[in-house]
Structure formats: structure tokens, C-alpha cells
Amino acid sequence: GAVVSQHPSRVICKSGTSVKIECRSLDFQATTMFWYRQFPKKSLMLMATSNEGSKATYEQGVEKDKFLINHASLTLSTLTVTSAHPEDSSFYICSAGLTGWATEAFFGQGTRLTVV
Amino acid sequence: DQQVKQNSPSLSVQEGRISILNCDYTNSMFDYFLWYKKYPAEGPTFLISISSIKDKNEDGRFTVFLNKSAKHLSLHIVPSQPGDSAVYFCAASAKSGNTGKLIFGQGTTLQVKP
């Protein structure tokens, strides 16, 4: 299947700083990418749908000024957690696919963010 | 409001036996269902899916059953192998909707004992 790569796999940052997470489609172009968040022992929650060349679509309850998404090219979407706080600590996962359907997307390996 | 529920947080089975993982949903608009396998610190890997027009889909050791009237689906793994030990998520989608957004259950941790 298609390869989706996420970087970094884990990051520790101080409260108040910003962290950028990259999601790349390695062998295909993705006009749509999806960003999820997983809390401990909880399900994956869709945060936003990232659209190349346009603004991301955020799910209800997700602060768009807190979680900045930029999909500047067909192979790269970035999620920036701004002014991070300990409650932002979580596992963040992206997915992307050829068709733009979430059901046909492949997941990256995820990023473990710890804010201290 | 948890639209997709996996009520068993964990399941332990003996190698060679059948593993049955269950999932319930509440939204009757869901028309496509998927199962994913996830190891710690990794992203989910797609296992098998089923459309609402079917009641069974089989792929090797994995079979998914869908009971629409009960809004229930299950994943059967037979025979179970130690390498199947992981967290299994069911997910549902209203594919007729924009992008087919996935709604995930909470996951069930399967342990297959040698």
C-alpha cells in the first residue's frame, strides 16, 4: 500500500513553545490528509481534514488557532501545536490516500508529543 | 456521544483458538465499516472492511460480520496467532458524506497466548 511518513515520531517540548509535526505521502500525491489525536486508552479522534492549497476543515471543538494545519504541497501537510500545554500531550496521527477518502487512507506511524 | 463503541477493552485467547472482537454503533447513516490493527507507538494498519450491503466479508484468517438490524459488527480471527496481539479498532463511515470521515471505537486489546 501507499506509504505515509510522519516526523518526528516523538517529541518533548516545554510549555509555551510550538511544535511542528510533518506528514508526508512518500510515493503518491495526496490532495487530502487527515489529522487525528489519540488520548490514552481512547479512540482516535479526527481533528481536521487538511486540503492542499486551501484552509483545513476542523472538527467541532478543535481550536484552529491552537492546532495550525498547513497543506502547502501535494505530499506534505504539517500540524503545528502552538503555545503547547501539558494537556496537549497526546499521540497525533495523520493519514492520507490516493482518493481523498478517509476510508481509503493509510496512516503514518504517529507522533508522541509530551509537553513538560 | 460515542457513536462507535467497543465495550470490551481487552480480550485474551489461546493460540489456535478463535478471537471474536465486537463493535456496536448507533448512527444508522453509517454504511461502511473497517477494522484496524494497531501496535503501541505506531499508526493503525487496515485489516478488513465491509459495506452495509453485505453481511460478511472474509480475508484469510479474518472475517467481519455485520448485523445491521442490531447495529453490530464483529471481527473473527481464526486461528489466532501470537502475532495478532495488538489493539484492534473498529471504525465506521458514512461514505456518502464528504470525505467519508472515520469514527473510531475505543479499541480492544487482544492478547494471544502461546
Tab-separated table of C-alpha atoms in Angstrom, chain B residues 4-89:
chain	number	residue	atom	x	y	z
B	4	VAL	CA	-18.974	3.625	17.768
B	5	LYS	CA	-18.420	1.507	20.830
B	6	GLN	CA	-16.127	-1.369	21.633
B	7	ASN	CA	-17.326	-2.418	25.043
B	8	SER	CA	-14.589	-4.927	25.744
B	9	PRO	CA	-11.322	-3.135	26.482
B	10	SER	CA	-9.378	-6.382	26.403
B	11	LEU	CA	-9.571	-9.987	25.258
B	12	SER	CA	-7.257	-12.908	25.899
B	13	VAL	CA	-7.331	-16.111	23.851
B	14	GLN	CA	-5.176	-19.167	23.405
B	15	GLU	CA	-3.121	-19.589	20.247
B	16	GLY	CA	-5.042	-21.553	17.637
B	17	ARG	CA	-8.458	-20.625	19.023
B	18	ILE	CA	-10.896	-18.085	17.639
B	19	SER	CA	-10.767	-14.430	18.645
B	20	ILE	CA	-14.022	-12.511	18.411
B	21	LEU	CA	-13.938	-8.763	18.720
B	22	ASN	CA	-17.181	-6.858	18.893
B	23	CYS	CA	-18.281	-3.390	17.921
B	24	ASP	CA	-21.611	-1.566	18.177
B	25	TYR	CA	-22.707	1.618	16.502
B	26	THR	CA	-25.599	3.993	16.889
B	27	ASN	CA	-25.700	6.043	13.695
B	28	SER	CA	-27.885	4.413	11.056
B	29	MET	CA	-26.220	6.598	8.392
B	30	PHE	CA	-23.012	4.595	8.633
B	31	ASP	CA	-22.643	2.499	5.513
B	32	TYR	CA	-19.042	1.352	5.605
B	33	PHE	CA	-17.117	-0.294	8.398
B	34	LEU	CA	-13.442	-1.042	8.865
B	35	TRP	CA	-11.185	-2.849	11.298
B	36	TYR	CA	-7.679	-1.659	12.059
B	37	LYS	CA	-4.833	-3.228	13.988
B	38	LYS	CA	-2.517	-1.027	15.986
B	39	TYR	CA	0.736	-1.664	17.798
B	40	PRO	CA	1.964	0.747	20.501
B	41	ALA	CA	3.580	3.912	19.154
B	42	GLU	CA	2.526	3.070	15.596
B	43	GLY	CA	-0.284	4.168	13.358
B	44	PRO	CA	-3.235	1.845	12.658
B	45	THR	CA	-2.965	-0.680	9.854
B	46	PHE	CA	-6.025	-1.539	7.802
B	47	LEU	CA	-7.227	-5.130	8.189
B	48	ILE	CA	-10.598	-5.629	6.582
B	49	SER	CA	-13.728	-3.714	5.724
B	50	ILE	CA	-17.359	-4.311	4.924
B	51	SER	CA	-20.020	-2.365	3.133
B	52	SER	CA	-23.505	-2.155	4.568
B	53	ILE	CA	-24.870	-4.029	1.568
B	54	LYS	CA	-23.097	-7.149	2.774
B	55	ASP	CA	-23.305	-9.113	5.974
B	56	LYS	CA	-19.992	-10.911	5.751
B	57	ASN	CA	-16.552	-10.348	4.311
B	58	GLU	CA	-13.690	-12.766	4.578
B	59	ASP	CA	-9.967	-12.329	4.003
B	60	GLY	CA	-7.776	-15.216	5.023
B	61	ARG	CA	-7.945	-15.681	8.781
B	62	PHE	CA	-10.059	-12.547	9.206
B	63	THR	CA	-13.824	-12.395	8.787
B	64	VAL	CA	-16.051	-9.454	9.536
B	65	PHE	CA	-19.760	-9.924	10.176
B	66	LEU	CA	-22.284	-7.121	10.024
B	67	ASN	CA	-25.734	-7.220	11.622
B	68	LYS	CA	-27.414	-4.022	10.512
B	69	SER	CA	-30.621	-4.553	12.414
B	70	ALA	CA	-28.629	-4.854	15.636
B	71	LYS	CA	-26.117	-2.193	14.571
B	72	HIS	CA	-23.392	-4.621	15.450
B	73	LEU	CA	-20.278	-5.908	13.776
B	74	SER	CA	-17.679	-8.395	14.799
B	75	LEU	CA	-14.225	-9.434	13.694
B	76	HIS	CA	-13.337	-13.106	13.841
B	77	ILE	CA	-9.727	-14.194	13.732
B	78	VAL	CA	-9.164	-17.893	13.313
B	79	PRO	CA	-6.822	-19.420	14.095
B	80	SER	CA	-5.412	-16.781	16.399
B	81	GLN	CA	-1.651	-16.361	16.440
B	82	PRO	CA	0.643	-14.635	18.969
B	83	GLY	CA	1.493	-12.042	16.309
B	84	ASP	CA	-2.155	-10.984	16.320
B	85	SER	CA	-1.653	-9.486	19.780
B	86	ALA	CA	-2.380	-5.774	19.334
B	87	VAL	CA	-5.105	-3.194	19.794
B	88	TYR	CA	-7.973	-3.555	17.341
B	89	PHE	CA	-10.117	-0.584	16.389
